[in-house]
Coordinates of C-alpha atoms in Angstrom, one line a residue:
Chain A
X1 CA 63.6 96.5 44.8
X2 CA 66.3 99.1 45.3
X3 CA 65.0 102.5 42.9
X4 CA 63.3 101.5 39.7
X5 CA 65.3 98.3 40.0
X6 CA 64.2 94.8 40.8
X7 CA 67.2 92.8 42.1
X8 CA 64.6 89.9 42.8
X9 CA 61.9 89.3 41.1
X10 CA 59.1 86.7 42.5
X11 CA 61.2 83.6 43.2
X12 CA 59.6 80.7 44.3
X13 CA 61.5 77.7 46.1
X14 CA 61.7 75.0 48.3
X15 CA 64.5 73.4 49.6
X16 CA 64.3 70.1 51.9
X17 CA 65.8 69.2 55.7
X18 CA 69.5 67.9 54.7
X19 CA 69.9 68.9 50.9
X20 CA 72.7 70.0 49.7
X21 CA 71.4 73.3 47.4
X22 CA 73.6 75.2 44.9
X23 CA 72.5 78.8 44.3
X24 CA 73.8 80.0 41.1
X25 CA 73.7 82.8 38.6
X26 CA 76.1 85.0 37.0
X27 CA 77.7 88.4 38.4
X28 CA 75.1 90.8 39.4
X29 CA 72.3 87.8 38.8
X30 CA 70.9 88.8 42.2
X31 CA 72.0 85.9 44.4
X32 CA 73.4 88.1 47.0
X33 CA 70.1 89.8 47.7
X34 CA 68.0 87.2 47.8
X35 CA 70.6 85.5 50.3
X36 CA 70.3 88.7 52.6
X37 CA 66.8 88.3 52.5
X38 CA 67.0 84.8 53.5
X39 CA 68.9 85.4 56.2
X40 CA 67.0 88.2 57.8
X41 CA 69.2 91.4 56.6
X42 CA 67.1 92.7 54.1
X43 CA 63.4 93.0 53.5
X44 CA 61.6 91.4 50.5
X45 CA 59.5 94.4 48.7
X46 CA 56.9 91.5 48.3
X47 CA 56.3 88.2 49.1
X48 CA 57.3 85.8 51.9
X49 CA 60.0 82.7 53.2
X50 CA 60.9 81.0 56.1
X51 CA 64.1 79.8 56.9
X52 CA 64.2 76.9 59.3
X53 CA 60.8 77.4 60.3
X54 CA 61.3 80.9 61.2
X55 CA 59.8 83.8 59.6
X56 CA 62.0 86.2 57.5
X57 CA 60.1 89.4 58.8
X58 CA 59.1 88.3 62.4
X59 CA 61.6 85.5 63.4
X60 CA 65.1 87.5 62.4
X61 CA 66.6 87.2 65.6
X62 CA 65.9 83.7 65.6
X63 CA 67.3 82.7 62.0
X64 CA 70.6 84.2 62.9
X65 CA 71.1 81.7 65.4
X66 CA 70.0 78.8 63.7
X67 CA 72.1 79.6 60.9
X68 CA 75.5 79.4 59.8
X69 CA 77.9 81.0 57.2
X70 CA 81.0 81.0 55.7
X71 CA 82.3 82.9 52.6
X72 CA 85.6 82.8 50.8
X73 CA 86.4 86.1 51.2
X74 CA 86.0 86.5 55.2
X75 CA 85.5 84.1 57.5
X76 CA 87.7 83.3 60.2
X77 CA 90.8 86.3 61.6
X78 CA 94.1 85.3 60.6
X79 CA 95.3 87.5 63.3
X80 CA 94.1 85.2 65.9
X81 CA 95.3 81.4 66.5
X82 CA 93.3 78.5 65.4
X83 CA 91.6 78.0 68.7
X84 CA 90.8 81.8 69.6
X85 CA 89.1 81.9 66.3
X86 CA 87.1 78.8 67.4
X87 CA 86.7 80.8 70.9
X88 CA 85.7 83.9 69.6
X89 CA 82.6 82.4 66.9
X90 CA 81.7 80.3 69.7
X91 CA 80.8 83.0 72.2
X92 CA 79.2 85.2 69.3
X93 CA 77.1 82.3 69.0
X94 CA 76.4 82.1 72.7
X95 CA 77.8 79.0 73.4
X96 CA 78.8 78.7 77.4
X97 CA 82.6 78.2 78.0
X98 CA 82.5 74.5 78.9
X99 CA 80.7 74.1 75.7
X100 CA 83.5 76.1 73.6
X101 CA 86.0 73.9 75.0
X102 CA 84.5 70.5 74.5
X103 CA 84.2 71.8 71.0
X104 CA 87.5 73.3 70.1
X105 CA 89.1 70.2 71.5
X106 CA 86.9 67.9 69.2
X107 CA 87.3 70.1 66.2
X108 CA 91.0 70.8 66.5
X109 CA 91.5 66.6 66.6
X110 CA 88.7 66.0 64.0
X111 CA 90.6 68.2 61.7
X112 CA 94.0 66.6 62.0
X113 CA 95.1 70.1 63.5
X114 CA 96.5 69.2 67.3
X115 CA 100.2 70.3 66.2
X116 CA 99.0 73.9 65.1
X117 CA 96.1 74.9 67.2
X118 CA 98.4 77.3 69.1
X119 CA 99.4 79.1 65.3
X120 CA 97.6 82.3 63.8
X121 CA 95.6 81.5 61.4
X122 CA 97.1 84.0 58.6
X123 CA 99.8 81.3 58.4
X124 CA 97.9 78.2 57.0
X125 CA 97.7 77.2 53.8
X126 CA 94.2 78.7 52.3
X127 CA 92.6 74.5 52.7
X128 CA 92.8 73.9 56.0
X129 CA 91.8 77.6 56.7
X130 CA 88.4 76.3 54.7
X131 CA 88.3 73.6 56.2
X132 CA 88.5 75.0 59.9
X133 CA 85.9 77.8 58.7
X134 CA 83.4 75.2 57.3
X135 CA 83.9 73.7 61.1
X136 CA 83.2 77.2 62.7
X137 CA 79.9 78.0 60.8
X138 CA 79.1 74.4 62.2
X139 CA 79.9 75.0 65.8
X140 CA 76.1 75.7 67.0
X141 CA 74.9 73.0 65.4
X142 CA 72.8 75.5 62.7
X143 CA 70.0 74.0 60.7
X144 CA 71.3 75.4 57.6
X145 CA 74.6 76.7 56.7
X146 CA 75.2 79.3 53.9
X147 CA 78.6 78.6 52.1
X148 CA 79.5 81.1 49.8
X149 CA 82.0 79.7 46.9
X150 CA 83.6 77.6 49.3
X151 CA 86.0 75.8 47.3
X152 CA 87.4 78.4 44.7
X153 CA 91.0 78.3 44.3
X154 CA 91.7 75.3 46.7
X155 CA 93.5 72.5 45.3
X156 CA 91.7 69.5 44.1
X157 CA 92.8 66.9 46.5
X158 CA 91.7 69.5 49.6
X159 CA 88.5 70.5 47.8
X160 CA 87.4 66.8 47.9
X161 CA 88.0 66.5 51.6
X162 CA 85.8 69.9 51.8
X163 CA 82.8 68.3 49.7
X164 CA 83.2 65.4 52.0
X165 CA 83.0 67.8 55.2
X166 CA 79.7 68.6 53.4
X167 CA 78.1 65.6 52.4
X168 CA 78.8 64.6 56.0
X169 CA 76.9 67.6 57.3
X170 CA 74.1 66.9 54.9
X171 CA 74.0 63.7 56.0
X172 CA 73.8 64.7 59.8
X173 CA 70.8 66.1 58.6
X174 CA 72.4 70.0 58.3
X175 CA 70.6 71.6 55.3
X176 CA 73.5 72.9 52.7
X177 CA 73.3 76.1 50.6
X178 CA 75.6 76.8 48.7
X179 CA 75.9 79.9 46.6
X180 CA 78.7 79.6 43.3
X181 CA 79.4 80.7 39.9
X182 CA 82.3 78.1 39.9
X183 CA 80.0 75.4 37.8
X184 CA 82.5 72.5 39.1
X185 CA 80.8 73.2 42.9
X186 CA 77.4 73.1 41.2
X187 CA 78.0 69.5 39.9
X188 CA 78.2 68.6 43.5
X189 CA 74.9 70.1 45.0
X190 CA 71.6 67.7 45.1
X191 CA 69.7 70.3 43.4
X192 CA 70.8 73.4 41.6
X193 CA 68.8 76.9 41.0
X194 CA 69.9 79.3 38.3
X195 CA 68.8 82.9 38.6
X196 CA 69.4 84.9 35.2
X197 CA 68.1 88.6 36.1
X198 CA 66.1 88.3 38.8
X199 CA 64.6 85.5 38.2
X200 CA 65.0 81.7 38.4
X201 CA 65.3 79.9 34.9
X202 CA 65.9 76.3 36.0
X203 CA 65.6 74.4 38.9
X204 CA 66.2 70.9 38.9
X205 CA 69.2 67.7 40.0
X206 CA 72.7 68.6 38.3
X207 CA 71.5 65.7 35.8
X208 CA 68.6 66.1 34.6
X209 CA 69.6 69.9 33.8
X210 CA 72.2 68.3 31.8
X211 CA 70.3 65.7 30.1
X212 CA 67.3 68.6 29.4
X213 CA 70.1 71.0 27.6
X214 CA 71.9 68.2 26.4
X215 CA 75.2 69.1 27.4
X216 CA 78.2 67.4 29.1
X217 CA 78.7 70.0 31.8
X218 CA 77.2 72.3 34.8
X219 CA 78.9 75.3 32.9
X220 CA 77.2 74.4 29.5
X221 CA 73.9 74.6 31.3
X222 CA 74.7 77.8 32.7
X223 CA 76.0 78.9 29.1
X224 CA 72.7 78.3 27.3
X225 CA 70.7 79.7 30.0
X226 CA 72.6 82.6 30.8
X227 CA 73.0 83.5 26.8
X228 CA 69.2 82.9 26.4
Chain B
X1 CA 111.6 84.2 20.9
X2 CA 108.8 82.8 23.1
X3 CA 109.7 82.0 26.7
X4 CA 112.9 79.9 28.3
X5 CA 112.6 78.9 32.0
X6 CA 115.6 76.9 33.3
X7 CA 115.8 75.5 36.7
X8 CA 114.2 78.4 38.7
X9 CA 114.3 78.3 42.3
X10 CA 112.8 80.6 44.9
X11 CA 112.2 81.0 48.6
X12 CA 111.0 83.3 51.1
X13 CA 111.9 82.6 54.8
X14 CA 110.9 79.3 55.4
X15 CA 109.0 78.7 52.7
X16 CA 110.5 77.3 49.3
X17 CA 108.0 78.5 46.7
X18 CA 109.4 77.6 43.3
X19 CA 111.8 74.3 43.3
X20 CA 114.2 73.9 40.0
X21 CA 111.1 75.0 37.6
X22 CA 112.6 74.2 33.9
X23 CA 109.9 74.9 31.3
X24 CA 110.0 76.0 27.1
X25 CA 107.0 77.6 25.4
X26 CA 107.3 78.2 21.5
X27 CA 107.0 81.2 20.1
X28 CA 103.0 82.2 19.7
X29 CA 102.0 79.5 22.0
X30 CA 99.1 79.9 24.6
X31 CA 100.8 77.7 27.4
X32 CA 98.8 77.3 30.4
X33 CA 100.0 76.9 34.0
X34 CA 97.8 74.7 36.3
X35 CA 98.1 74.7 39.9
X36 CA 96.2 75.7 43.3
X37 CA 96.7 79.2 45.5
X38 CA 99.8 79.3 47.2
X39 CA 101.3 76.8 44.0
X40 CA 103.9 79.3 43.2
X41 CA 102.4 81.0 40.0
X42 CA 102.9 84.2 40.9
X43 CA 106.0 83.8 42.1
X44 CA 107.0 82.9 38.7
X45 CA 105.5 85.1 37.3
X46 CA 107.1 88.1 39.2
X47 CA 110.4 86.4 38.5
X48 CA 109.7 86.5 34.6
X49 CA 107.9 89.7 34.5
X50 CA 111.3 91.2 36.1
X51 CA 109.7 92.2 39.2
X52 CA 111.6 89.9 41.5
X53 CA 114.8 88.1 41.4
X54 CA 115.4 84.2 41.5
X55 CA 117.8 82.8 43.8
X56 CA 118.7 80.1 41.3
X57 CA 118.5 79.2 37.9
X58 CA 118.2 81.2 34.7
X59 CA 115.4 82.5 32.7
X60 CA 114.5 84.4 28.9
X61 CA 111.8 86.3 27.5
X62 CA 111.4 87.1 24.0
X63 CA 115.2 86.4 23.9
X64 CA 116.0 88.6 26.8
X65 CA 117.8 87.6 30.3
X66 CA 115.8 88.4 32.8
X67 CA 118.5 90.0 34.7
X68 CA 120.6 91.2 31.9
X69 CA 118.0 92.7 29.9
X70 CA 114.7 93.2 32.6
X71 CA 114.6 96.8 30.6
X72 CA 114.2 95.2 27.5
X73 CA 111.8 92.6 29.1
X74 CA 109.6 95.5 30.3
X75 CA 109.3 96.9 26.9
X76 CA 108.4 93.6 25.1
X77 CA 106.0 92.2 27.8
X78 CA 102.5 92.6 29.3
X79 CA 101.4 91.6 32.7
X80 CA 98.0 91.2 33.9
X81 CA 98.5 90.6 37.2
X82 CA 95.9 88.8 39.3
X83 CA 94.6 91.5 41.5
X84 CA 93.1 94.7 39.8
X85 CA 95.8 96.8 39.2
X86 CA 94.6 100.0 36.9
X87 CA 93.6 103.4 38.6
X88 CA 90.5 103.2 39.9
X89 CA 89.8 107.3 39.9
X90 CA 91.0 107.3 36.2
X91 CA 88.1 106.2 33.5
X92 CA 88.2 103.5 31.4
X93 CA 89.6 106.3 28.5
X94 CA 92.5 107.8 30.9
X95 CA 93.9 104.4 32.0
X96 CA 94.4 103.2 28.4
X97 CA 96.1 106.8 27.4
X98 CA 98.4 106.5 30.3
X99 CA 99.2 103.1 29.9
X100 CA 100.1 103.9 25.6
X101 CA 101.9 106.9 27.1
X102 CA 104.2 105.0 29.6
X103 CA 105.1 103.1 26.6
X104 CA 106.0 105.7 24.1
X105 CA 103.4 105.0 21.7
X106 CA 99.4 106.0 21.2
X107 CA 95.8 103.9 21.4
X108 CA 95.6 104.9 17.6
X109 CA 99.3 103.2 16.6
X110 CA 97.6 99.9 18.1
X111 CA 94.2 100.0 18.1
X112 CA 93.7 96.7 15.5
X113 CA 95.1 94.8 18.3
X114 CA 92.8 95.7 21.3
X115 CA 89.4 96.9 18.7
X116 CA 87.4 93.2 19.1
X117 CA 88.0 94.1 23.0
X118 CA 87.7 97.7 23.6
X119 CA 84.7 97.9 21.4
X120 CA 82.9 95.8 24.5
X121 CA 83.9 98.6 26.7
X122 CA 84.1 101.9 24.8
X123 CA 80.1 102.9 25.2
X124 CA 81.4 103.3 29.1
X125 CA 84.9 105.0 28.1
X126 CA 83.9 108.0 30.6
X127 CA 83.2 106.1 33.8
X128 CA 86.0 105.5 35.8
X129 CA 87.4 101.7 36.1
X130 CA 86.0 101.8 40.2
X131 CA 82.9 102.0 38.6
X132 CA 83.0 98.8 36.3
X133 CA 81.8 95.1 37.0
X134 CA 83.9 92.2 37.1
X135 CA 84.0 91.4 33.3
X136 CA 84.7 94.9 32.4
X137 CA 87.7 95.5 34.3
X138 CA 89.0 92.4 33.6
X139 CA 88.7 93.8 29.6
X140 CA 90.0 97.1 30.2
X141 CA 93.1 95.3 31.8
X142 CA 93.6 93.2 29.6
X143 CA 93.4 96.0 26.6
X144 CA 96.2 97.9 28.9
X145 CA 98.3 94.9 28.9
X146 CA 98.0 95.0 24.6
X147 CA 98.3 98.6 24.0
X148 CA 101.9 98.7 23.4
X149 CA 101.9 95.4 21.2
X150 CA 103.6 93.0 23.7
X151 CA 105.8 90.0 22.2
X152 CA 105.1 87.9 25.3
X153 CA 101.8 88.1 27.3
X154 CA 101.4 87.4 31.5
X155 CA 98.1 87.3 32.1
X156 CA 98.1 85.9 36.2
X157 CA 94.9 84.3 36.6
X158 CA 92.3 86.5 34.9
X159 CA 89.4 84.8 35.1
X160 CA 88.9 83.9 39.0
X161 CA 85.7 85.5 40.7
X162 CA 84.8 85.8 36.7
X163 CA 81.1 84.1 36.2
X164 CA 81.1 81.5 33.6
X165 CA 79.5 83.8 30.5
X166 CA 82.4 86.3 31.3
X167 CA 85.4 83.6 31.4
X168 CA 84.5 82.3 28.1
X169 CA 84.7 85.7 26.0
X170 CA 87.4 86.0 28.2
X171 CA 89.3 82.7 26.6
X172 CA 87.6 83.0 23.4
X173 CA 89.7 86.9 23.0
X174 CA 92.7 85.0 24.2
X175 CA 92.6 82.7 21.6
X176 CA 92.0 85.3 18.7
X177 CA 95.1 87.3 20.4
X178 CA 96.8 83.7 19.5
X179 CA 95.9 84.5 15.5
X180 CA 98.3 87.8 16.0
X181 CA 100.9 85.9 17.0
X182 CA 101.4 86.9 20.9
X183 CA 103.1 84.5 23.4
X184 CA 100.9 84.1 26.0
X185 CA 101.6 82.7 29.5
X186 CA 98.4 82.0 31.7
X187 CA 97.8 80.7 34.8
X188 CA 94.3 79.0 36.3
X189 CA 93.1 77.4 39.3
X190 CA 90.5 75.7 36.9
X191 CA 91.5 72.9 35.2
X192 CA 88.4 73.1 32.8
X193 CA 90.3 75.9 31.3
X194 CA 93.6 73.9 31.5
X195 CA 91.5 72.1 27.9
X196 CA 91.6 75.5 26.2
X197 CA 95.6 75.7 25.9
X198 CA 98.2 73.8 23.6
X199 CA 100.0 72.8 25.9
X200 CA 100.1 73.3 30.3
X201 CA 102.2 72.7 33.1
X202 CA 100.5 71.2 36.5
X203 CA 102.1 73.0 39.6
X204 CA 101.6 72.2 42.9
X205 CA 103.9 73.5 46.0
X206 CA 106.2 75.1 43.8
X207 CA 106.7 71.9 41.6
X208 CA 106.0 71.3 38.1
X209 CA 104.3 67.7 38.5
X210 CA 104.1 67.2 34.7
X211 CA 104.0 69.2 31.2
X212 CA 102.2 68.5 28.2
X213 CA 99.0 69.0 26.1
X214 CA 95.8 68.8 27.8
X215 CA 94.7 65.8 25.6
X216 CA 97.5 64.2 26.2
X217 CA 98.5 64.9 30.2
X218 CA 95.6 62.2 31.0
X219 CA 97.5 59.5 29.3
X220 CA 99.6 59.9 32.3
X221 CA 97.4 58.5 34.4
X222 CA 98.0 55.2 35.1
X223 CA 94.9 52.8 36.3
X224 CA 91.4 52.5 35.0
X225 CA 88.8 55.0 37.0
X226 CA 85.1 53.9 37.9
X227 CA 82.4 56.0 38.2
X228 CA 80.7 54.8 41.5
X229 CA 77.2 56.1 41.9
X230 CA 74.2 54.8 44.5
X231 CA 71.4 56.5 46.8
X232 CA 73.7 57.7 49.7
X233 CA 76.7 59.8 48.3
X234 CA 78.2 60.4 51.5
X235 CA 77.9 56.6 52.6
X236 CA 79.2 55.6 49.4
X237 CA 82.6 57.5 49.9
X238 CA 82.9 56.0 53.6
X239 CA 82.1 52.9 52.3
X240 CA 84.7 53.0 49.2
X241 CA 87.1 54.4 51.9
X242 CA 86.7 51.6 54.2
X243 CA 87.0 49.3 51.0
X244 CA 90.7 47.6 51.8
X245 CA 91.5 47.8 48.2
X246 CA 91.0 51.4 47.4
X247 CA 94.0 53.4 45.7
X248 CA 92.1 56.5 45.3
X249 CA 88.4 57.9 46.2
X250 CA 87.4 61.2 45.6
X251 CA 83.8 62.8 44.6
X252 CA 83.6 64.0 41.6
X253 CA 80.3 65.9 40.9
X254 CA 77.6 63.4 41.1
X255 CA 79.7 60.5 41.3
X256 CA 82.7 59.4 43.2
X257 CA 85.5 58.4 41.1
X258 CA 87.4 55.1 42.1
X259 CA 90.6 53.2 41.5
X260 CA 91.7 50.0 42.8
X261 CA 94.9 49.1 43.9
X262 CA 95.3 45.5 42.2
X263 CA 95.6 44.9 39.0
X264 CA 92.4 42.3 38.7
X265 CA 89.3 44.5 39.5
X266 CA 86.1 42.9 39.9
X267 CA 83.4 45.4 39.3
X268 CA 80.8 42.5 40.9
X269 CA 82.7 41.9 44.1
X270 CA 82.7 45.6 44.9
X271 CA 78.9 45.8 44.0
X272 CA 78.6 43.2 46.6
X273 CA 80.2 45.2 49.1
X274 CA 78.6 48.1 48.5
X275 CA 74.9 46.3 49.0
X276 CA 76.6 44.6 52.0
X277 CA 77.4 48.4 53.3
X278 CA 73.2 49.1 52.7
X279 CA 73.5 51.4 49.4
X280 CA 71.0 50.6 46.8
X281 CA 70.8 51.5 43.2
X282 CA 74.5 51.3 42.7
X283 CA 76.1 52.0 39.5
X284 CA 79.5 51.0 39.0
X285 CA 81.0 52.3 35.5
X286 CA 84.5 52.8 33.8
X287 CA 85.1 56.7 33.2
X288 CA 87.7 58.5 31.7
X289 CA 90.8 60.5 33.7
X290 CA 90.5 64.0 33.4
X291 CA 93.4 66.6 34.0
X292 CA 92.2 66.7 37.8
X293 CA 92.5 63.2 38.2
X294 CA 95.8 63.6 36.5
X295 CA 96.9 66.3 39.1
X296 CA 95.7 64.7 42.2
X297 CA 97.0 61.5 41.5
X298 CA 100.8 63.1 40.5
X299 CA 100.4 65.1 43.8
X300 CA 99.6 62.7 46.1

């Protein structure tokens, strides 16, 4: 509750080991503080989660190192090359130096990316920067990884590799969560939640929300709910 | 009238960022212009907005050269650029006066063009345009872009980091802008908005890959699709990948979207493999091609 508002308002949720979860809601919905609250930034006025096991009041220190995160808007320096970036998230995540260096070299040949490890980062093209960020919030092998509208804005054909990079993940076992209002990622997630002020008005598989509003499309769900 | 593109080529240092774009849109058309980040859009749009100058090819807006007569241009267009570009410290009120002022003429002279918008906004006239969410600024911009009756509107992808509610008014004003008879030249990253124009352009590394309507661009596309569903997604797209006869696999929402390279497809035989491969509960069904299977495949 910031004031006389209430960002949040009693949300209940569950989300299994290796699911791939969409977050969604509309501008100002209150995904982003719920997501600080799940990740141990901000307290909950009421009520209580855990994250991984850990607790959300007690257990911060602990949820920020078996989580990982990656937004569009920030997530890797384009200042530094390919591999110091990989360098520099490794040691904030307290990985030892032979570790750091078994990974870069896996990730760097994983990703196709031998020929420009040595480049800054500024100069890729916007996919492969996602793609080597989606990498980095994976480098400490984090039980759940936070991906904030991952995929806006990258072209289709790159997008697809990314959703790959994710179901692979899932599969691994790495729980997904994955916040959006880009109803095209939604259509990808196992399960979706939609928060309309505050609160969460539908919970359910991509498909059944459709079939239950009878629409063709994620963003038609989100239409009717969001409309009321 | 409307909008002439002929042959337009561009490049900065190493990087070639529009190659011999040739492209007409009628007079009162809402074309739409398709394409990732880094696709060249802007780039184009700078050129034909007067702002920056081709290296080859020509161009004309509203009739006008866009070297000859960029003065001209500047009085007959608006531009919306992508990134919020209106004074933050002025409100909502101020930015709309100066804008009208710039331009010679008053919110009055023009106010039946911009009322179904500005209405949304005017109970918030005093706050300054900082101040406003998302959807709002991306109204009062566009009522700037209006307010001295443009013949040809620019509007450079308005709707990213828009939620869904937003985007639709958004597209829903565009088209009753249409009724007034304004050009309008849009470009998207989202090709579900790509349905909403008469006719788009798919761009992709500074390339026009193909232009038509959006019910027609699918026709392009030219094998049958399959919607491939089972229990695993992730080991059905290794699976399909591993498949010797793939041409194409790509998720798509809940399914994965497949195409065969021969011309005799046998739904069972894959079936098979796909049990063979441990999947269970697999659904193998002919789909449609939408516009981004029409732009991947063109791109490949």
């Amino acid at each position: 509750m910031f004031g006389d508002f209430i960002a949040v308002n009693a949300i209940n949720f569950e989300v299994k080991k290796g699911e791939i979860f969409g977050f969604l809601g509309a501008n100002g919905a209150g995904k982003t503080t719920a997501i600080k609250m799940l990740i141990g930034i901000s307290h909950p006025t009421s009520g209580n989660a855990t994250i991984a096991g850990f607790d959300i009041y007690k257990n911060t220190e602990d949820i920020k190192k078996n989580i990982g995160y990656m937004s569009q808007k920030f997530a890797l320096y384009d200042d530094l090359t390919v591999r110091e970036n990989i360098t520099f998230f490794g040691g904030i995540y307290g990985l030892s130096r032979k570790r750091i260096k078994e990974k870069s070299t896996t990730l760097i040949k994983e990703l196709g990316l031998e020929d420009v490890s040595k480049n800054l980062v500024g100069s890729l093209p916007l996919g492969w920067k996602q793609k080597i960020a989606f990498s980095v919030a994976l480098l400490h092998d984090p039980k759940i990884v936070f991906l904030d509208e991952p995929t806006g804005g990258v072209d289709p054909i790159t997008r697809r590799q990314f959703w790959e990079m994710i179901y692979k993940a899932a599969h691994q076992g790495t729980t997904i969560f994955v916040t959006t209002h880009y109803m095209d990622e939604a259509e990808y997630c196992d399960r979706v939640s939609i928060m309309v002020n505050g609160k969460i008005e539908a919970l359910n598989t991509p498909k059944k929300l459709k079939s239950q509003f009878n629409v063709e499309s994620m963003n038609d769900v989100f239409l009717n709910l969001a409309r009321g | 009238m409307g909008l002439k593109v002929n042959n337009i080529s561009k490049s900065f240092k190493k990087v070639n960022a529009l190659e011999q774009v040739t492209f007409h849109i009628k007079p009162g058309e809402l074309f739409g212009l398709i394409g990732p980040d880094g696709a060249g859009k802007t780039t184009l749009f700078r050129i034909l907005t007067t702002l920056l100058i081709a290296d080859k090819g020509s161009a004309t807006v509203a009739g006008y050269d866009v070297l000859k007569d960029y003065k001209s241009i500047r009085n007959n267009v608006g531009y919306m650029p992508g990134k919020f570009s209106l004074y933050q410290d002025l409100t909502i009120e101020e930015n709309l006066t100066f804008f009208a002022t710039i331009f010679g003429t008053t919110i009055e002279e023009n106010y039946n063009l911009i009322e179904d918008i500005y209405v949304q906004i005017e109970p918030f006239k005093n706050r300054r345009a900082g101040k406003l969410s998302g959807g709002m600024k991306q109204k009062l911009a566009l009522c700037c872009a209006l307010i001295h009756k443009p013949k040809v509107l620019f509007l450079d992808e308005p709707t990213t980091g828009v939620d869904p509610v937003s985007r639709k008014e958004f597209w829903d004003m565009l088209k009753r802008l249409q009724t007034k008879g304004i050009t309008m030249l849009v470009s998207t990253p989202y090709m579900d908005e790509a349905a909403l124009c008469d006719r788009i352009a798919l761009i992709q590394e500074g390339k026009i890959l193909e232009i038509d309507t959006p019910k027609s661009i699918v026709k392009h596309y030219p094998k049958p699709i399959y919607n491939v569903t089972a229990n695993n997604t992730y080991k059905v797209i290794t699976s399909l990948n591993m498949y010797p006869f793939n041409h194409s696999v790509y998720p798509f929402g809940e399914h994965v979207h497949y195409t065969d390279k021969r011309d005799s497809f046998n739904i069972k035989e894959l079936h098979n493999y796909l049990e063979q491969n441990g999947l269970k509960n697999i659904t193998i069904q002919k789909t449609k091609a939408t516009i981004e299977d029409t732009f991947m495949e063109l791109a490949r």
